[in-house]
Short mmCIF file of C-alpha atoms in Angstrom, two decimals:
data_model
loop_
_atom_site.label_atom_id
_atom_site.label_comp_id
_atom_site.label_asym_id
_atom_site.label_seq_id
_atom_site.Cartn_x
_atom_site.Cartn_y
_atom_site.Cartn_z
CA MET A 1 -27.15 -4.38 -32.48
CA PHE A 2 -30.75 -4.16 -32.33
CA ARG A 3 -33.87 -1.96 -33.15
CA LEU A 4 -33.39 1.61 -31.68
CA HIS A 5 -36.49 1.43 -29.70
CA ARG A 6 -36.99 2.56 -25.89
CA PHE A 7 -37.82 -0.17 -23.60
CA PRO A 8 -38.45 -0.06 -19.97
CA THR A 9 -35.25 -0.89 -18.04
CA VAL A 10 -34.98 -4.92 -18.09
CA ALA A 11 -35.15 -6.23 -14.26
CA ALA A 12 -32.13 -7.49 -12.60
CA ALA A 13 -31.09 -11.10 -12.94
CA ALA A 14 -29.18 -13.60 -10.86
CA LEU A 15 -26.41 -15.60 -12.16
CA ALA A 16 -27.80 -18.53 -14.10
CA VAL A 17 -25.96 -21.33 -16.06
CA ALA A 18 -27.81 -24.44 -16.85
CA VAL A 19 -28.52 -27.09 -19.46
CA LEU A 20 -31.95 -26.08 -20.71
CA PRO A 21 -35.12 -28.12 -21.07
CA ALA A 22 -36.63 -28.05 -24.59
CA SER A 23 -39.56 -26.46 -22.95
CA VAL A 24 -37.79 -23.02 -22.24
CA THR A 25 -38.45 -20.19 -24.59
CA ALA A 26 -36.97 -16.76 -24.89
CA PRO A 27 -38.78 -13.70 -24.09
CA PRO A 28 -40.71 -11.90 -26.84
CA THR A 29 -38.35 -10.13 -29.45
CA ALA A 30 -36.93 -6.62 -28.95
CA ALA A 31 -37.65 -5.80 -32.58
CA ALA A 32 -41.41 -5.87 -32.48
CA PRO A 33 -42.53 -2.09 -32.19
CA ALA A 34 -45.71 -2.90 -30.19
CA ALA A 35 -44.53 -5.77 -28.14
CA ALA A 36 -44.40 -5.72 -24.38
CA ALA A 37 -41.10 -5.11 -22.72
CA PRO A 38 -39.12 -8.23 -22.35
CA ALA A 39 -39.87 -10.65 -19.53
CA ALA A 40 -38.36 -9.90 -16.06
CA ALA A 41 -34.68 -11.38 -16.26
CA SER A 42 -35.01 -12.66 -12.80
CA ALA A 43 -38.04 -14.75 -13.93
CA ALA A 44 -35.98 -16.10 -16.79
CA GLY A 45 -33.31 -16.89 -14.29
CA ALA A 46 -35.62 -19.21 -12.37
CA ALA A 47 -36.69 -21.00 -15.42
CA LEU A 48 -33.09 -21.63 -16.19
CA HIS A 49 -32.41 -23.60 -12.90
CA ILE A 50 -29.86 -21.15 -11.42
CA SER A 51 -26.61 -22.42 -10.63
CA ALA A 52 -24.17 -19.56 -9.70
CA SER A 53 -21.26 -21.75 -9.45
CA ARG A 54 -20.79 -22.46 -12.97
CA ALA A 55 -19.82 -19.27 -14.57
CA ARG A 56 -18.11 -16.20 -13.56
CA VAL A 57 -18.57 -12.49 -15.28
CA VAL A 58 -15.74 -10.03 -14.39
CA ALA A 59 -14.64 -6.89 -16.03
CA ALA A 60 -11.55 -7.35 -18.40
CA TYR A 61 -10.97 -4.21 -20.22
CA VAL A 62 -11.92 -0.46 -19.45
CA LEU A 63 -12.98 1.61 -22.57
CA PRO A 64 -12.22 5.17 -21.61
CA GLY A 65 -15.10 7.89 -22.04
CA ASP A 66 -18.58 8.61 -20.32
CA ARG A 67 -20.58 8.11 -23.51
CA VAL A 68 -18.85 5.08 -25.21
CA TYR A 69 -22.04 2.84 -25.35
CA PRO A 70 -19.95 0.03 -27.10
CA GLU A 71 -21.49 -2.25 -29.54
CA GLY A 72 -19.00 -4.53 -31.51
CA ILE A 73 -15.84 -6.65 -30.67
CA ALA A 74 -13.42 -8.48 -32.80
CA ALA A 75 -10.00 -10.38 -31.92
CA ASP A 76 -7.21 -10.37 -34.18
CA PRO A 77 -6.31 -13.81 -35.11
CA ARG A 78 -2.89 -12.84 -35.63
CA THR A 79 -1.75 -10.79 -32.75
CA GLY A 80 -4.37 -11.55 -29.87
CA ALA A 81 -5.17 -7.81 -29.62
CA MET A 82 -8.87 -6.82 -29.70
CA TYR A 83 -11.19 -4.14 -30.85
CA ALA A 84 -14.32 -2.57 -29.64
CA GLY A 85 -16.54 0.10 -31.28
CA SER A 86 -18.70 2.97 -29.98
CA PHE A 87 -22.26 3.19 -31.12
CA GLN A 88 -22.47 6.46 -29.82
CA ASP A 89 -19.76 8.22 -31.79
CA GLY A 90 -17.77 5.84 -33.91
CA THR A 91 -14.62 5.61 -31.78
CA VAL A 92 -13.00 2.12 -32.29
CA TYR A 93 -10.63 1.04 -29.25
CA ARG A 94 -7.85 -1.39 -29.15
CA MET A 95 -7.33 -3.78 -26.25
CA THR A 96 -4.08 -5.72 -25.72
CA PRO A 97 -3.21 -8.39 -23.23
CA GLY A 98 -1.80 -7.06 -20.23
CA ARG A 99 -3.28 -3.64 -20.47
CA ARG A 100 -6.45 -3.02 -18.63
CA VAL A 101 -7.36 0.23 -20.33
CA ALA A 102 -7.92 0.43 -24.10
CA GLU A 103 -6.36 2.86 -26.22
CA VAL A 104 -8.19 4.84 -29.01
CA PHE A 105 -7.15 3.02 -32.48
CA LEU A 106 -9.56 5.20 -34.43
CA PRO A 107 -10.97 8.46 -33.00
CA ALA A 108 -14.69 9.50 -33.15
CA GLY A 109 -16.00 10.42 -36.59
CA ALA A 110 -12.75 8.85 -38.36
CA ASP A 111 -13.46 9.18 -42.10
CA GLY A 112 -16.87 10.28 -41.79
CA ARG A 113 -18.21 7.21 -39.79
CA ARG A 114 -21.06 8.05 -37.36
CA THR A 115 -21.27 4.82 -35.57
CA ALA A 116 -19.12 1.58 -35.10
CA ASN A 117 -21.31 -1.58 -34.87
CA GLY A 118 -19.83 -4.79 -36.35
CA LEU A 119 -16.27 -5.32 -36.21
CA LYS A 120 -14.04 -8.13 -37.67
CA ALA A 121 -10.22 -8.67 -37.89
CA ASP A 122 -9.17 -10.90 -40.70
CA ARG A 123 -5.92 -12.82 -41.16
CA ALA A 124 -4.61 -10.33 -43.69
CA GLY A 125 -4.31 -7.59 -41.07
CA ARG A 126 -7.30 -5.68 -41.90
CA LEU A 127 -10.07 -4.43 -39.27
CA TRP A 128 -13.54 -4.04 -41.05
CA VAL A 129 -15.86 -1.79 -39.27
CA THR A 130 -19.56 -1.30 -40.17
CA ASP A 131 -21.44 1.99 -39.86
CA SER A 132 -25.13 1.39 -39.55
CA THR A 133 -26.03 4.51 -41.41
CA ALA A 134 -23.66 3.95 -44.46
CA GLY A 135 -21.72 0.70 -45.12
CA VAL A 136 -18.50 -0.79 -44.05
CA SER A 137 -14.95 0.52 -43.85
CA VAL A 138 -11.75 -1.46 -44.20
CA TYR A 139 -8.41 -0.38 -42.16
CA ASP A 140 -4.81 -1.72 -42.28
CA THR A 141 -4.22 -2.47 -38.47
CA ARG A 142 -0.72 -1.63 -38.36
CA SER A 143 -0.99 1.99 -40.21
CA ARG A 144 -4.55 2.54 -39.14
CA ARG A 145 -5.02 3.60 -42.93
CA LEU A 146 -8.23 3.40 -44.42
CA LEU A 147 -8.06 0.88 -47.47
CA ALA A 148 -11.76 1.16 -48.87
CA ARG A 149 -15.20 1.89 -48.24
CA PHE A 150 -18.33 0.06 -49.50
CA ASP A 151 -21.71 1.98 -49.32
CA VAL A 152 -25.21 0.74 -49.10
CA PRO A 153 -26.98 1.17 -52.43
CA GLY A 154 -30.02 3.47 -52.65
CA ASP A 155 -31.79 5.83 -50.27
CA GLY A 156 -33.99 3.70 -48.30
CA ALA A 157 -33.93 2.39 -44.86
CA ARG A 158 -30.74 0.62 -43.91
CA PHE A 159 -29.14 -0.65 -40.62
CA VAL A 160 -25.75 -2.22 -41.43
CA ASN A 161 -25.06 -4.47 -38.50
CA ASP A 162 -22.58 -7.20 -38.10
CA LEU A 163 -20.22 -9.16 -40.22
CA ALA A 164 -18.32 -12.33 -40.80
CA ILE A 165 -15.18 -13.12 -42.71
CA ALA A 166 -15.24 -16.50 -44.75
CA PRO A 167 -12.15 -18.68 -45.27
CA ASP A 168 -11.70 -17.27 -48.73
CA GLY A 169 -11.55 -13.79 -47.38
CA SER A 170 -14.92 -12.85 -48.48
CA ALA A 171 -16.79 -10.60 -45.75
CA TYR A 172 -20.45 -10.90 -45.25
CA ILE A 173 -22.29 -8.11 -43.78
CA THR A 174 -26.10 -8.18 -42.41
CA ASP A 175 -28.57 -5.46 -42.99
CA SER A 176 -31.18 -5.35 -40.26
CA ALA A 177 -33.55 -3.20 -42.10
CA ARG A 178 -33.47 -4.76 -45.38
CA SER A 179 -33.21 -8.21 -44.45
CA VAL A 180 -30.32 -8.88 -46.71
CA VAL A 181 -26.65 -9.85 -46.39
CA TYR A 182 -24.00 -8.21 -48.66
CA ARG A 183 -20.80 -9.73 -49.65
CA VAL A 184 -17.41 -8.36 -50.30
CA THR A 185 -15.09 -10.48 -52.09
CA PRO A 186 -11.16 -10.25 -52.09
CA ARG A 187 -11.61 -9.15 -55.82
CA ASP A 188 -14.08 -6.34 -54.90
CA LEU A 189 -11.81 -5.14 -52.17
CA ALA A 190 -8.80 -5.00 -54.48
CA ALA A 191 -10.64 -3.01 -57.04
CA ALA A 192 -11.98 -0.61 -54.57
CA ARG A 193 -8.66 -0.32 -52.78
CA GLY A 194 -7.93 3.45 -51.96
CA GLY A 195 -11.56 4.48 -53.05
CA ARG A 196 -15.18 3.56 -52.67
CA ALA A 197 -17.44 0.99 -53.97
CA THR A 198 -21.17 -0.11 -53.76
CA LEU A 199 -22.35 -2.88 -51.42
CA ALA A 200 -24.02 -5.79 -53.42
CA PRO A 201 -26.65 -8.32 -51.91
CA ARG A 202 -25.58 -11.74 -51.82
CA PHE A 203 -28.57 -13.31 -49.88
CA ASP A 204 -32.01 -11.94 -49.77
CA LEU A 205 -34.08 -13.30 -46.94
CA ALA A 206 -37.11 -11.00 -47.30
CA ASP A 207 -39.22 -13.68 -48.37
CA VAL A 208 -38.16 -16.43 -45.96
CA LEU A 209 -38.28 -14.92 -42.69
CA GLU A 210 -41.05 -15.17 -40.17
CA PRO A 211 -43.61 -12.36 -40.82
CA HIS A 212 -42.66 -9.01 -39.55
CA GLY A 213 -43.46 -5.30 -40.24
CA PRO A 214 -41.48 -2.94 -42.17
CA GLY A 215 -39.94 -1.21 -39.23
CA ASP A 216 -38.88 -4.35 -37.45
CA PHE A 217 -35.13 -5.50 -37.31
CA THR A 218 -34.42 -8.86 -38.52
CA LEU A 219 -31.02 -10.23 -39.40
CA ASN A 220 -28.33 -9.64 -36.78
CA GLY A 221 -25.38 -11.61 -35.96
CA ILE A 222 -23.71 -13.77 -38.58
CA VAL A 223 -20.73 -16.26 -38.46
CA ALA A 224 -18.96 -18.21 -41.04
CA ASP A 225 -18.24 -22.05 -41.14
CA PRO A 226 -14.55 -22.69 -40.84
CA ALA A 227 -14.71 -24.97 -43.81
CA GLY A 228 -16.20 -22.15 -46.05
CA ARG A 229 -19.37 -24.23 -46.89
CA PHE A 230 -21.90 -22.11 -45.24
CA LEU A 231 -22.82 -19.02 -43.02
CA LEU A 232 -25.34 -18.81 -40.07
CA THR A 233 -27.38 -15.78 -39.34
CA ALA A 234 -29.89 -15.04 -36.78
CA ASP A 235 -33.26 -13.47 -37.26
CA MET A 236 -33.42 -11.70 -33.89
CA HIS A 237 -37.25 -10.70 -34.39
CA GLY A 238 -38.38 -14.29 -35.51
CA GLY A 239 -35.94 -16.19 -33.06
CA ASP A 240 -34.79 -18.48 -36.07
CA LEU A 241 -31.13 -19.28 -37.46
CA TYR A 242 -30.74 -19.52 -40.91
CA ARG A 243 -28.07 -21.62 -42.97
CA LEU A 244 -26.58 -19.60 -46.11
CA ASP A 245 -24.98 -21.77 -48.59
CA ALA A 246 -21.77 -20.03 -49.62
CA ALA A 247 -21.42 -21.79 -53.13
CA SER A 248 -24.97 -22.02 -54.48
CA GLY A 249 -26.74 -18.91 -52.37
CA ALA A 250 -29.28 -21.30 -51.20
CA VAL A 251 -31.28 -20.30 -48.00
CA ARG A 252 -32.76 -22.60 -45.50
CA ARG A 253 -33.88 -22.45 -41.58
CA SER A 254 -31.71 -24.43 -39.26
CA VAL A 255 -33.78 -26.64 -36.90
CA LEU A 256 -33.35 -25.34 -33.22
CA HIS A 257 -33.75 -27.69 -30.26
CA GLY A 258 -34.14 -26.52 -26.72
CA GLY A 259 -35.02 -22.71 -27.43
CA ASP A 260 -34.90 -20.05 -30.04
CA LEU A 261 -32.77 -16.84 -30.99
CA ARG A 262 -35.28 -14.17 -30.25
CA ASN A 263 -33.46 -11.00 -29.35
CA ALA A 264 -30.14 -12.61 -30.67
CA ASP A 265 -27.33 -10.26 -31.35
CA GLY A 266 -23.64 -11.16 -31.73
CA LEU A 267 -22.81 -14.67 -32.61
CA GLU A 268 -19.52 -16.71 -32.18
CA LEU A 269 -18.82 -20.05 -33.70
CA GLN A 270 -15.95 -22.18 -32.80
CA HIS A 271 -15.33 -26.10 -32.94
CA GLY A 272 -19.09 -26.62 -33.66
CA ARG A 273 -20.30 -24.51 -30.76
CA LEU A 274 -22.31 -21.52 -31.30
CA TRP A 275 -22.34 -18.67 -28.46
CA THR A 276 -25.22 -16.10 -28.84
CA VAL A 277 -25.85 -12.85 -26.96
CA HIS A 278 -29.47 -12.05 -26.16
CA ASN A 279 -29.18 -8.38 -25.64
CA VAL A 280 -32.41 -7.12 -23.55
CA ASP A 281 -32.38 -10.43 -21.84
CA ASN A 282 -28.88 -10.06 -20.44
CA ALA A 283 -28.11 -13.50 -21.47
CA ILE A 284 -26.06 -15.64 -23.23
CA THR A 285 -26.68 -19.25 -24.82
CA ARG A 286 -24.63 -21.88 -26.32
CA TRP A 287 -25.44 -24.41 -28.83
CA ARG A 288 -23.99 -27.37 -30.66
CA VAL A 289 -24.34 -26.89 -34.21
CA ALA A 290 -24.59 -29.78 -36.65
CA ARG A 291 -21.68 -30.25 -39.06
CA ASP A 292 -23.90 -29.23 -42.08
CA GLY A 293 -25.47 -26.21 -40.08
CA ALA A 294 -28.76 -27.78 -40.59
CA GLY A 295 -29.69 -27.56 -36.99
CA ALA A 296 -28.34 -26.69 -33.40
CA ARG A 297 -29.31 -27.80 -29.80
CA ARG A 298 -28.83 -25.27 -26.90
CA GLU A 299 -26.56 -26.77 -24.24
CA ARG A 300 -26.44 -24.02 -21.66
CA ALA A 301 -27.44 -20.47 -20.88
CA LEU A 302 -26.34 -17.57 -18.63
CA ALA A 303 -28.66 -14.95 -17.39
CA ASP A 304 -26.86 -12.22 -15.41
CA ALA A 305 -27.69 -8.51 -14.87
CA SER A 306 -24.06 -7.63 -14.66
CA LEU A 307 -23.81 -8.39 -18.48
CA GLN A 308 -25.41 -4.79 -18.71
CA LEU A 309 -27.22 -5.41 -21.96
CA PRO A 310 -24.64 -7.28 -24.09
CA THR A 311 -24.51 -6.91 -27.69
CA THR A 312 -21.59 -8.88 -29.05
CA LEU A 313 -19.13 -11.31 -27.81
CA VAL A 314 -15.95 -12.95 -29.19
CA ARG A 315 -13.90 -15.90 -27.76
CA SER A 316 -10.15 -15.61 -27.58
CA ARG A 317 -7.79 -18.24 -25.97
CA GLY A 318 -10.78 -20.11 -24.48
CA THR A 319 -12.32 -17.03 -22.73
CA LEU A 320 -15.67 -15.00 -24.03
CA TYR A 321 -15.15 -11.31 -24.13
CA VAL A 322 -18.65 -9.41 -24.08
CA VAL A 323 -19.52 -6.06 -24.94
CA ARG A 324 -21.54 -4.43 -22.06
CA SER A 325 -23.38 -1.85 -23.93
CA GLN A 326 -25.58 -0.08 -21.30
CA PHE A 327 -27.80 1.01 -24.11
CA ASP A 328 -30.69 1.10 -21.72
CA LYS A 329 -28.94 3.68 -19.29
CA GLY A 330 -28.96 6.99 -21.31
CA GLY A 331 -28.23 5.26 -24.88
CA PRO A 332 -30.39 4.33 -27.55
CA LEU A 333 -32.68 2.08 -25.39
CA GLY A 334 -33.48 4.00 -22.36
CA ASP A 335 -33.01 6.91 -20.11
CA GLY A 336 -30.74 6.81 -16.96
CA THR A 337 -27.10 7.19 -16.17
CA PRO A 338 -24.54 4.56 -17.25
CA GLU A 339 -22.18 3.12 -14.85
CA ILE A 340 -18.63 4.51 -15.67
CA PRO A 341 -16.14 3.29 -16.83
CA PHE A 342 -17.58 1.29 -19.67
CA THR A 343 -16.14 -2.04 -19.88
CA VAL A 344 -15.78 -5.33 -21.90
CA ALA A 345 -16.58 -8.49 -19.65
CA ALA A 346 -14.86 -11.70 -19.53
CA VAL A 347 -16.96 -14.82 -19.06
CA HIS A 348 -15.66 -17.92 -17.68
CA GLY A 349 -17.31 -21.28 -17.85
CA LEU A 350 -19.78 -20.96 -20.42
#
């Protein structure tokens, strides 16, 4: 999810998948309050050397409701079911293979949640749901029972955004307003079980990020190294990728080749490849990440207006599933009327 600031509607783009030259850079970040609107997607498509035959974007699941404005998505590693959350009212939907229409898993406003941003299902049968205004809630996927809630400390600005689950079971959660990453360990979860606790920052990146104003949104998507050594998180404002050392707490910028991560929202990391959605650009990029997380090289990109302002993605059984938020059509980023029904897209060939 990105800064709640209204921008002119992004221009339509043709389908584009290509290996990107090093000279191609992303449009200005969406988080800058005084920045111009993102460059026209059609122009971006031309720069990407359009090849319409190499990728397909199709509707995979329907999210019932005319004001859904979905934001997050997660895949259950045990069952193959997927979950999507509504930024508008906090509804969480469950999608199962073979059923095109999603079911309501958690109703709007459940347990006091106002929104549903980042989602992650872990291997212990739990679903983690962030509420940008408050913190993160943890649910049992079998009973739908609330297991624990973790609240943001203090009364200042906050925007609890995305999260990742490390191999040791710890959850790492980005705060786009505070430029910090919180951590909830298995011990923390056990201590809070059935009740509430306070989130504790594990990484503070405020002093290492590119210069930004107090109202700019920074950290967004986050992923965990499968070996448990590090995490990667994107600064959507500065366009950088950061490596967070799980053991030492050290933070360093990863070297990017072939582009940057401006407007980067959700991330997905599998088998050394990192997929990133660039929300207001209607784009997805694919990167090859170094084994130690110290760098990444952009391999391919897709720019397509039918992504409908994508916010998050997950890769399941070889297919990318992408949330089509339509935030710029009557949602938090612009006036207008959304296309009904809201859907989750499947992207093949990227």
